[in-house]
């Protein structure tokens, strides 16, 4: 994760913790530089390439939970991230790509409004 993506994600988490203190949202720290030993240990523990940056552990009438991938305006999803998106959406989770703080706010507010959460899981 780039420093710009990290700053965006930090601002998003700060906002959501203030606005929705009871919402369970957490980071999945898959990225970052690690030495070979640490990388091997994490892989053995179950780290999976492509997993989104954030997870909202709240089911809605249409989804089991929400994964959010944080990217800069120019950032691109890796092949492993696209594969993860496809896999989790098939399983009934919602997946969003977030490129700005304003977009994050919209994603969260829309997801938490059951009537506005009209995106159906795949059949």
mmCIF file of N, CA and C in Angstrom:
data_model
loop_
_atom_site.group_PDB
_atom_site.id
_atom_site.type_symbol
_atom_site.label_atom_id
_atom_site.label_comp_id
_atom_site.label_asym_id
_atom_site.label_seq_id
_atom_site.Cartn_x
_atom_site.Cartn_y
_atom_site.Cartn_z
ATOM 1 N N UNK A 1 0.855 -1.176 0.000
ATOM 2 C CA UNK A 1 0.000 0.000 0.000
ATOM 3 C C UNK A 1 0.898 1.235 0.000
ATOM 4 N N UNK A 2 0.598 2.165 -0.887
ATOM 5 C CA UNK A 2 1.390 3.392 -0.960
ATOM 6 C C UNK A 2 1.071 4.283 0.232
ATOM 7 N N UNK A 3 1.942 5.254 0.464
ATOM 8 C CA UNK A 3 1.734 6.193 1.564
ATOM 9 C C UNK A 3 0.443 6.987 1.357
ATOM 10 N N UNK A 4 0.143 7.334 0.120
ATOM 11 C CA UNK A 4 -1.090 8.065 -0.177
ATOM 12 C C UNK A 4 -2.312 7.201 0.126
ATOM 13 N N UNK A 5 -2.269 5.935 -0.242
ATOM 14 C CA UNK A 5 -3.367 5.014 0.074
ATOM 15 C C UNK A 5 -3.503 4.842 1.585
ATOM 16 N N UNK A 6 -2.387 4.761 2.265
ATOM 17 C CA UNK A 6 -2.399 4.611 3.719
ATOM 18 C C UNK A 6 -3.042 5.818 4.391
ATOM 19 N N UNK A 7 -2.695 7.009 3.942
ATOM 20 C CA UNK A 7 -3.293 8.219 4.523
ATOM 21 C C UNK A 7 -4.799 8.260 4.267
ATOM 22 N N UNK A 8 -5.225 7.871 3.065
ATOM 23 C CA UNK A 8 -6.642 7.830 2.752
ATOM 24 C C UNK A 8 -7.350 6.819 3.657
ATOM 25 N N UNK A 9 -6.777 5.640 3.793
ATOM 26 C CA UNK A 9 -7.393 4.607 4.625
ATOM 27 C C UNK A 9 -7.465 5.055 6.082
ATOM 28 N N UNK A 10 -6.439 5.704 6.587
ATOM 29 C CA UNK A 10 -6.444 6.194 7.965
ATOM 30 C C UNK A 10 -7.561 7.218 8.179
ATOM 31 N N UNK A 11 -7.731 8.128 7.221
ATOM 32 C CA UNK A 11 -8.789 9.136 7.328
ATOM 33 C C UNK A 11 -10.165 8.464 7.310
ATOM 34 N N UNK A 12 -10.322 7.454 6.474
ATOM 35 C CA UNK A 12 -11.592 6.736 6.392
ATOM 36 C C UNK A 12 -11.910 6.027 7.702
ATOM 37 N N UNK A 13 -10.923 5.374 8.265
ATOM 38 C CA UNK A 13 -11.134 4.659 9.535
ATOM 39 C C UNK A 13 -11.449 5.646 10.663
ATOM 40 N N UNK A 14 -10.743 6.752 10.703
ATOM 41 C CA UNK A 14 -11.004 7.766 11.733
ATOM 42 C C UNK A 14 -12.453 8.248 11.635
ATOM 43 N N UNK A 15 -12.914 8.524 10.424
ATOM 44 C CA UNK A 15 -14.278 9.004 10.230
ATOM 45 C C UNK A 15 -15.305 7.950 10.651
ATOM 46 N N UNK A 16 -15.130 6.718 10.176
ATOM 47 C CA UNK A 16 -16.136 5.689 10.454
ATOM 48 C C UNK A 16 -16.172 5.343 11.939
ATOM 49 N N UNK A 17 -15.045 5.386 12.633
ATOM 50 C CA UNK A 17 -15.032 5.107 14.078
ATOM 51 C C UNK A 17 -15.765 6.198 14.849
ATOM 52 N N UNK A 18 -15.723 7.420 14.343
ATOM 53 C CA UNK A 18 -16.438 8.534 14.979
ATOM 54 C C UNK A 18 -17.935 8.477 14.659
ATOM 55 N N UNK A 19 -18.268 8.243 13.379
ATOM 56 C CA UNK A 19 -19.665 8.258 12.941
ATOM 57 C C UNK A 19 -20.442 7.011 13.361
ATOM 58 N N UNK A 20 -19.770 5.874 13.364
ATOM 59 C CA UNK A 20 -20.412 4.588 13.652
ATOM 60 C C UNK A 20 -19.560 3.807 14.656
ATOM 61 N N UNK A 21 -19.522 4.251 15.912
ATOM 62 C CA UNK A 21 -18.603 3.630 16.884
ATOM 63 C C UNK A 21 -18.864 2.145 17.142
ATOM 64 N N UNK A 22 -20.057 1.655 16.866
ATOM 65 C CA UNK A 22 -20.369 0.242 17.107
ATOM 66 C C UNK A 22 -20.141 -0.637 15.879
ATOM 67 N N UNK A 23 -19.816 -0.031 14.747
ATOM 68 C CA UNK A 23 -19.606 -0.790 13.523
ATOM 69 C C UNK A 23 -18.265 -1.519 13.592
ATOM 70 N N UNK A 24 -18.282 -2.793 13.292
ATOM 71 C CA UNK A 24 -17.037 -3.564 13.264
ATOM 72 C C UNK A 24 -16.441 -3.444 11.871
ATOM 73 N N UNK A 25 -15.369 -2.672 11.780
ATOM 74 C CA UNK A 25 -14.614 -2.505 10.545
ATOM 75 C C UNK A 25 -13.151 -2.673 10.910
ATOM 76 N N UNK A 26 -12.434 -3.428 10.094
ATOM 77 C CA UNK A 26 -11.025 -3.636 10.418
ATOM 78 C C UNK A 26 -10.192 -3.767 9.159
ATOM 79 N N UNK A 27 -8.908 -3.488 9.341
ATOM 80 C CA UNK A 27 -7.957 -3.576 8.239
ATOM 81 C C UNK A 27 -7.413 -4.986 8.134
ATOM 82 N N UNK A 28 -7.089 -5.349 6.916
ATOM 83 C CA UNK A 28 -6.457 -6.631 6.633
ATOM 84 C C UNK A 28 -5.089 -6.297 6.063
ATOM 85 N N UNK A 29 -4.060 -6.294 6.899
ATOM 86 C CA UNK A 29 -2.737 -5.802 6.484
ATOM 87 C C UNK A 29 -1.940 -6.823 5.669
ATOM 88 N N UNK A 30 -2.361 -7.035 4.436
ATOM 89 C CA UNK A 30 -1.672 -7.983 3.567
ATOM 90 C C UNK A 30 -0.408 -7.416 2.946
ATOM 91 N N UNK A 31 -0.379 -6.103 2.745
ATOM 92 C CA UNK A 31 0.751 -5.494 2.026
ATOM 93 C C UNK A 31 1.897 -5.144 2.943
ATOM 94 N N UNK A 32 2.829 -4.422 2.399
ATOM 95 C CA UNK A 32 3.968 -3.957 3.170
ATOM 96 C C UNK A 32 5.200 -4.792 2.936
ATOM 97 N N UNK A 33 6.320 -4.194 3.249
ATOM 98 C CA UNK A 33 7.597 -4.885 3.066
ATOM 99 C C UNK A 33 7.901 -5.734 4.295
ATOM 100 N N UNK A 34 8.240 -6.980 4.030
ATOM 101 C CA UNK A 34 8.581 -7.910 5.100
ATOM 102 C C UNK A 34 9.769 -8.726 4.655
ATOM 103 N N UNK A 35 10.522 -9.207 5.621
ATOM 104 C CA UNK A 35 11.634 -10.080 5.241
ATOM 105 C C UNK A 35 11.089 -11.457 4.872
ATOM 106 N N UNK A 36 11.925 -12.283 4.298
ATOM 107 C CA UNK A 36 11.495 -13.588 3.792
ATOM 108 C C UNK A 36 10.939 -14.485 4.889
ATOM 109 N N UNK A 37 11.540 -14.449 6.074
ATOM 110 C CA UNK A 37 11.077 -15.295 7.171
ATOM 111 C C UNK A 37 9.672 -14.879 7.598
ATOM 112 N N UNK A 38 9.474 -13.577 7.799
ATOM 113 C CA UNK A 38 8.154 -13.088 8.192
ATOM 114 C C UNK A 38 7.127 -13.402 7.121
ATOM 115 N N UNK A 39 7.484 -13.198 5.864
ATOM 116 C CA UNK A 39 6.583 -13.521 4.762
ATOM 117 C C UNK A 39 6.178 -14.980 4.762
ATOM 118 N N UNK A 40 7.137 -15.869 4.995
ATOM 119 C CA UNK A 40 6.845 -17.308 5.025
ATOM 120 C C UNK A 40 5.925 -17.655 6.193
ATOM 121 N N UNK A 41 6.167 -17.045 7.343
ATOM 122 C CA UNK A 41 5.316 -17.299 8.516
ATOM 123 C C UNK A 41 3.895 -16.829 8.243
ATOM 124 N N UNK A 42 3.754 -15.622 7.703
ATOM 125 C CA UNK A 42 2.421 -15.095 7.419
ATOM 126 C C UNK A 42 1.679 -15.956 6.389
ATOM 127 N N UNK A 43 2.384 -16.400 5.380
ATOM 128 C CA UNK A 43 1.768 -17.266 4.378
ATOM 129 C C UNK A 43 1.292 -18.566 5.026
ATOM 130 N N UNK A 44 2.107 -19.134 5.896
ATOM 131 C CA UNK A 44 1.731 -20.370 6.585
ATOM 132 C C UNK A 44 0.540 -20.145 7.512
ATOM 133 N N UNK A 45 0.409 -18.929 8.031
ATOM 134 C CA UNK A 45 -0.708 -18.597 8.918
ATOM 135 C C UNK A 45 -2.002 -18.307 8.153
ATOM 136 N N UNK A 46 -1.904 -18.196 6.831
ATOM 137 C CA UNK A 46 -3.114 -18.025 6.044
ATOM 138 C C UNK A 46 -3.252 -16.721 5.292
ATOM 139 N N UNK A 47 -2.229 -15.879 5.275
ATOM 140 C CA UNK A 47 -2.314 -14.651 4.490
ATOM 141 C C UNK A 47 -2.583 -15.023 3.042
ATOM 142 N N UNK A 48 -3.498 -14.314 2.419
ATOM 143 C CA UNK A 48 -3.939 -14.624 1.065
ATOM 144 C C UNK A 48 -3.768 -13.399 0.182
ATOM 145 N N UNK A 49 -3.059 -13.538 -0.911
ATOM 146 C CA UNK A 49 -2.848 -12.433 -1.841
ATOM 147 C C UNK A 49 -4.181 -11.970 -2.404
ATOM 148 N N UNK A 50 -4.341 -10.654 -2.508
ATOM 149 C CA UNK A 50 -5.507 -10.080 -3.140
ATOM 150 C C UNK A 50 -6.644 -9.702 -2.217
ATOM 151 N N UNK A 51 -6.586 -10.108 -0.943
ATOM 152 C CA UNK A 51 -7.661 -9.780 -0.013
ATOM 153 C C UNK A 51 -7.748 -8.257 0.123
ATOM 154 N N UNK A 52 -8.966 -7.743 0.168
ATOM 155 C CA UNK A 52 -9.201 -6.306 0.242
ATOM 156 C C UNK A 52 -8.619 -5.711 1.526
ATOM 157 N N UNK A 53 -8.453 -4.391 1.513
ATOM 158 C CA UNK A 53 -7.829 -3.679 2.631
ATOM 159 C C UNK A 53 -8.686 -3.631 3.885
ATOM 160 N N UNK A 54 -9.999 -3.495 3.726
ATOM 161 C CA UNK A 54 -10.901 -3.328 4.866
ATOM 162 C C UNK A 54 -12.070 -4.301 4.776
ATOM 163 N N UNK A 55 -12.588 -4.667 5.935
ATOM 164 C CA UNK A 55 -13.787 -5.493 5.986
ATOM 165 C C UNK A 55 -14.760 -4.911 6.993
ATOM 166 N N UNK A 56 -16.025 -4.785 6.586
ATOM 167 C CA UNK A 56 -17.108 -4.356 7.466
ATOM 168 C C UNK A 56 -17.904 -5.609 7.810
ATOM 169 N N UNK A 57 -17.864 -5.985 9.076
ATOM 170 C CA UNK A 57 -18.514 -7.206 9.541
ATOM 171 C C UNK A 57 -19.950 -6.901 9.953
ATOM 172 N N UNK A 58 -20.750 -6.573 8.953
ATOM 173 C CA UNK A 58 -22.168 -6.305 9.184
ATOM 174 C C UNK A 58 -22.945 -6.851 8.002
ATOM 175 N N UNK A 59 -23.833 -7.775 8.298
ATOM 176 C CA UNK A 59 -24.694 -8.318 7.251
ATOM 177 C C UNK A 59 -25.847 -7.353 6.995
ATOM 178 N N UNK A 60 -26.333 -7.372 5.767
ATOM 179 C CA UNK A 60 -27.515 -6.608 5.382
ATOM 180 C C UNK A 60 -28.480 -7.608 4.753
ATOM 181 N N UNK A 61 -29.661 -7.162 4.372
ATOM 182 C CA UNK A 61 -30.577 -8.101 3.724
ATOM 183 C C UNK A 61 -30.021 -8.719 2.433
ATOM 184 N N UNK A 62 -29.011 -8.089 1.839
ATOM 185 C CA UNK A 62 -28.507 -8.553 0.550
ATOM 186 C C UNK A 62 -27.068 -9.074 0.572
ATOM 187 N N UNK A 63 -26.318 -8.795 1.639
ATOM 188 C CA UNK A 63 -24.896 -9.162 1.663
ATOM 189 C C UNK A 63 -24.479 -9.653 3.045
ATOM 190 N N UNK A 64 -23.483 -10.513 3.045
ATOM 191 C CA UNK A 64 -22.951 -11.050 4.303
ATOM 192 C C UNK A 64 -22.019 -10.064 4.995
ATOM 193 N N UNK A 65 -21.413 -9.183 4.252
ATOM 194 C CA UNK A 65 -20.462 -8.206 4.752
ATOM 195 C C UNK A 65 -19.924 -7.408 3.578
ATOM 196 N N UNK A 66 -19.042 -6.455 3.877
ATOM 197 C CA UNK A 66 -18.527 -5.538 2.857
ATOM 198 C C UNK A 66 -17.008 -5.505 2.879
ATOM 199 N N UNK A 67 -16.401 -5.795 1.744
ATOM 200 C CA UNK A 67 -14.961 -5.634 1.567
ATOM 201 C C UNK A 67 -14.720 -4.331 0.815
ATOM 202 N N UNK A 68 -13.700 -3.584 1.241
ATOM 203 C CA UNK A 68 -13.344 -2.330 0.577
ATOM 204 C C UNK A 68 -11.864 -2.358 0.240
ATOM 205 N N UNK A 69 -11.560 -2.150 -1.023
ATOM 206 C CA UNK A 69 -10.178 -2.022 -1.497
ATOM 207 C C UNK A 69 -9.891 -0.540 -1.673
ATOM 208 N N UNK A 70 -8.867 -0.036 -1.002
ATOM 209 C CA UNK A 70 -8.497 1.376 -1.069
ATOM 210 C C UNK A 70 -7.396 1.557 -2.108
ATOM 211 N N UNK A 71 -7.656 2.449 -3.053
ATOM 212 C CA UNK A 71 -6.690 2.757 -4.104
ATOM 213 C C UNK A 71 -6.633 4.262 -4.307
ATOM 214 N N UNK A 72 -5.528 4.738 -4.809
ATOM 215 C CA UNK A 72 -5.440 6.135 -5.213
ATOM 216 C C UNK A 72 -6.207 6.299 -6.518
ATOM 217 N N UNK A 73 -6.324 7.528 -6.972
ATOM 218 C CA UNK A 73 -7.041 7.795 -8.225
ATOM 219 C C UNK A 73 -6.428 7.028 -9.393
ATOM 220 N N UNK A 74 -5.118 6.850 -9.362
ATOM 221 C CA UNK A 74 -4.425 6.159 -10.459
ATOM 222 C C UNK A 74 -4.109 4.698 -10.148
ATOM 223 N N UNK A 75 -4.389 4.269 -8.922
ATOM 224 C CA UNK A 75 -4.064 2.901 -8.525
ATOM 225 C C UNK A 75 -4.879 1.875 -9.284
ATOM 226 N N UNK A 76 -4.284 0.732 -9.528
ATOM 227 C CA UNK A 76 -4.956 -0.344 -10.260
ATOM 228 C C UNK A 76 -5.006 -1.607 -9.400
ATOM 229 N N UNK A 77 -6.078 -2.358 -9.569
ATOM 230 C CA UNK A 77 -6.182 -3.633 -8.883
ATOM 231 C C UNK A 77 -5.226 -4.633 -9.529
ATOM 232 N N UNK A 78 -4.573 -5.394 -8.681
ATOM 233 C CA UNK A 78 -3.748 -6.503 -9.166
ATOM 234 C C UNK A 78 -4.676 -7.636 -9.597
ATOM 235 N N UNK A 79 -4.138 -8.550 -10.380
ATOM 236 C CA UNK A 79 -4.937 -9.708 -10.815
ATOM 237 C C UNK A 79 -5.489 -10.471 -9.614
ATOM 238 N N UNK A 80 -4.674 -10.613 -8.567
ATOM 239 C CA UNK A 80 -5.129 -11.341 -7.378
ATOM 240 C C UNK A 80 -6.273 -10.597 -6.683
ATOM 241 N N UNK A 81 -6.277 -9.271 -6.744
ATOM 242 C CA UNK A 81 -7.357 -8.490 -6.140
ATOM 243 C C UNK A 81 -8.651 -8.634 -6.938
ATOM 244 N N UNK A 82 -8.546 -8.656 -8.253
ATOM 245 C CA UNK A 82 -9.737 -8.861 -9.088
ATOM 246 C C UNK A 82 -10.309 -10.261 -8.872
ATOM 247 N N UNK A 83 -9.431 -11.241 -8.740
ATOM 248 C CA UNK A 83 -9.884 -12.611 -8.492
ATOM 249 C C UNK A 83 -10.579 -12.707 -7.135
ATOM 250 N N UNK A 84 -10.036 -12.035 -6.135
ATOM 251 C CA UNK A 84 -10.661 -12.024 -4.811
ATOM 252 C C UNK A 84 -12.039 -11.362 -4.888
ATOM 253 N N UNK A 85 -12.130 -10.236 -5.588
ATOM 254 C CA UNK A 85 -13.419 -9.547 -5.755
ATOM 255 C C UNK A 85 -14.461 -10.481 -6.364
ATOM 256 N N UNK A 86 -14.092 -11.168 -7.418
ATOM 257 C CA UNK A 86 -15.024 -12.087 -8.076
ATOM 258 C C UNK A 86 -15.450 -13.214 -7.137
ATOM 259 N N UNK A 87 -14.496 -13.750 -6.392
ATOM 260 C CA UNK A 87 -14.797 -14.877 -5.497
ATOM 261 C C UNK A 87 -15.748 -14.476 -4.372
ATOM 262 N N UNK A 88 -15.493 -13.338 -3.731
ATOM 263 C CA UNK A 88 -16.337 -12.959 -2.589
ATOM 264 C C UNK A 88 -17.708 -12.468 -3.018
ATOM 265 N N UNK A 89 -17.793 -11.823 -4.181
ATOM 266 C CA UNK A 89 -19.118 -11.401 -4.642
ATOM 267 C C UNK A 89 -19.969 -12.617 -5.012
ATOM 268 N N UNK A 90 -19.344 -13.668 -5.545
ATOM 269 C CA UNK A 90 -20.084 -14.919 -5.820
ATOM 270 C C UNK A 90 -20.635 -15.522 -4.530
ATOM 271 N N UNK A 91 -19.937 -15.299 -3.428
ATOM 272 C CA UNK A 91 -20.347 -15.879 -2.139
ATOM 273 C C UNK A 91 -21.313 -14.988 -1.358
ATOM 274 N N UNK A 92 -21.739 -13.865 -1.946
ATOM 275 C CA UNK A 92 -22.742 -13.024 -1.295
ATOM 276 C C UNK A 92 -22.200 -11.850 -0.504
ATOM 277 N N UNK A 93 -20.934 -11.530 -0.679
ATOM 278 C CA UNK A 93 -20.367 -10.352 -0.026
ATOM 279 C C UNK A 93 -20.388 -9.193 -1.008
ATOM 280 N N UNK A 94 -20.401 -8.003 -0.498
ATOM 281 C CA UNK A 94 -20.281 -6.822 -1.354
ATOM 282 C C UNK A 94 -18.816 -6.413 -1.379
ATOM 283 N N UNK A 95 -18.382 -5.909 -2.507
ATOM 284 C CA UNK A 95 -16.996 -5.488 -2.695
ATOM 285 C C UNK A 95 -17.027 -4.119 -3.356
ATOM 286 N N UNK A 96 -16.276 -3.187 -2.806
ATOM 287 C CA UNK A 96 -16.204 -1.846 -3.367
ATOM 288 C C UNK A 96 -14.757 -1.418 -3.509
ATOM 289 N N UNK A 97 -14.484 -0.729 -4.585
ATOM 290 C CA UNK A 97 -13.189 -0.107 -4.817
ATOM 291 C C UNK A 97 -13.339 1.359 -4.450
ATOM 292 N N UNK A 98 -12.530 1.835 -3.524
ATOM 293 C CA UNK A 98 -12.654 3.193 -2.998
ATOM 294 C C UNK A 98 -11.429 4.011 -3.388
ATOM 295 N N UNK A 99 -11.658 5.180 -4.009
ATOM 296 C CA UNK A 99 -10.563 6.021 -4.482
ATOM 297 C C UNK A 99 -10.508 7.395 -3.812
ATOM 298 N N UNK A 100 -11.447 7.680 -2.906
ATOM 299 C CA UNK A 100 -11.426 8.982 -2.225
ATOM 300 C C UNK A 100 -12.173 8.874 -0.899
ATOM 301 N N UNK A 101 -11.942 9.846 -0.047
ATOM 302 C CA UNK A 101 -12.639 9.905 1.233
ATOM 303 C C UNK A 101 -14.141 10.062 1.003
ATOM 304 N N UNK A 102 -14.522 10.937 0.086
ATOM 305 C CA UNK A 102 -15.935 11.170 -0.201
ATOM 306 C C UNK A 102 -16.612 9.887 -0.706
ATOM 307 N N UNK A 103 -15.907 9.154 -1.524
ATOM 308 C CA UNK A 103 -16.449 7.893 -2.024
ATOM 309 C C UNK A 103 -16.615 6.893 -0.880
ATOM 310 N N UNK A 104 -15.659 6.860 0.042
ATOM 311 C CA UNK A 104 -15.759 5.973 1.201
ATOM 312 C C UNK A 104 -17.009 6.286 2.016
ATOM 313 N N UNK A 105 -17.238 7.568 2.288
ATOM 314 C CA UNK A 105 -18.417 7.978 3.060
ATOM 315 C C UNK A 105 -19.688 7.492 2.360
ATOM 316 N N UNK A 106 -19.766 7.672 1.060
ATOM 317 C CA UNK A 106 -20.930 7.224 0.292
ATOM 318 C C UNK A 106 -21.082 5.710 0.350
ATOM 319 N N UNK A 107 -19.979 4.988 0.210
ATOM 320 C CA UNK A 107 -20.021 3.522 0.268
ATOM 321 C C UNK A 107 -20.588 3.053 1.606
ATOM 322 N N UNK A 108 -20.076 3.593 2.698
ATOM 323 C CA UNK A 108 -20.520 3.178 4.037
ATOM 324 C C UNK A 108 -21.980 3.544 4.260
ATOM 325 N N UNK A 109 -22.334 4.778 3.972
ATOM 326 C CA UNK A 109 -23.724 5.211 4.207
ATOM 327 C C UNK A 109 -24.707 4.401 3.365
ATOM 328 N N UNK A 110 -24.372 4.155 2.126
ATOM 329 C CA UNK A 110 -25.247 3.370 1.252
ATOM 330 C C UNK A 110 -25.363 1.937 1.752
ATOM 331 N N UNK A 111 -24.244 1.347 2.136
ATOM 332 C CA UNK A 111 -24.257 -0.036 2.599
ATOM 333 C C UNK A 111 -25.102 -0.196 3.865
ATOM 334 N N UNK A 112 -25.042 0.781 4.748
ATOM 335 C CA UNK A 112 -25.741 0.671 6.022
ATOM 336 C C UNK A 112 -27.220 1.031 5.936
ATOM 337 N N UNK A 113 -27.695 1.506 4.792
ATOM 338 C CA UNK A 113 -29.112 1.813 4.593
ATOM 339 C C UNK A 113 -29.741 0.657 3.832
ATOM 340 N N UNK A 114 -30.434 -0.250 4.506
ATOM 341 C CA UNK A 114 -30.963 -1.441 3.840
ATOM 342 C C UNK A 114 -31.823 -1.143 2.617
ATOM 343 N N UNK A 115 -32.606 -0.069 2.640
ATOM 344 C CA UNK A 115 -33.445 0.220 1.478
ATOM 345 C C UNK A 115 -32.614 0.697 0.298
ATOM 346 N N UNK A 116 -31.504 1.355 0.578
ATOM 347 C CA UNK A 116 -30.640 1.830 -0.504
ATOM 348 C C UNK A 116 -29.668 0.742 -0.957
ATOM 349 N N UNK A 117 -29.544 -0.311 -0.169
ATOM 350 C CA UNK A 117 -28.593 -1.382 -0.452
ATOM 351 C C UNK A 117 -29.235 -2.373 -1.419
ATOM 352 N N UNK A 118 -29.485 -1.911 -2.619
ATOM 353 C CA UNK A 118 -30.260 -2.704 -3.562
ATOM 354 C C UNK A 118 -29.419 -3.641 -4.405
ATOM 355 N N UNK A 119 -28.108 -3.580 -4.258
ATOM 356 C CA UNK A 119 -27.247 -4.446 -5.054
ATOM 357 C C UNK A 119 -27.436 -5.887 -4.580
ATOM 358 N N UNK A 120 -28.050 -6.707 -5.399
ATOM 359 C CA UNK A 120 -28.350 -8.082 -5.037
ATOM 360 C C UNK A 120 -27.115 -8.970 -5.200
ATOM 361 N N UNK A 121 -27.008 -10.011 -4.371
ATOM 362 C CA UNK A 121 -25.919 -10.972 -4.578
ATOM 363 C C UNK A 121 -26.158 -11.749 -5.855
ATOM 364 N N UNK A 122 -25.080 -12.234 -6.462
ATOM 365 C CA UNK A 122 -25.247 -13.017 -7.681
ATOM 366 C C UNK A 122 -26.013 -14.306 -7.426
ATOM 367 N N UNK A 123 -26.728 -14.766 -8.417
ATOM 368 C CA UNK A 123 -27.506 -16.008 -8.297
ATOM 369 C C UNK A 123 -26.671 -17.198 -8.678
#
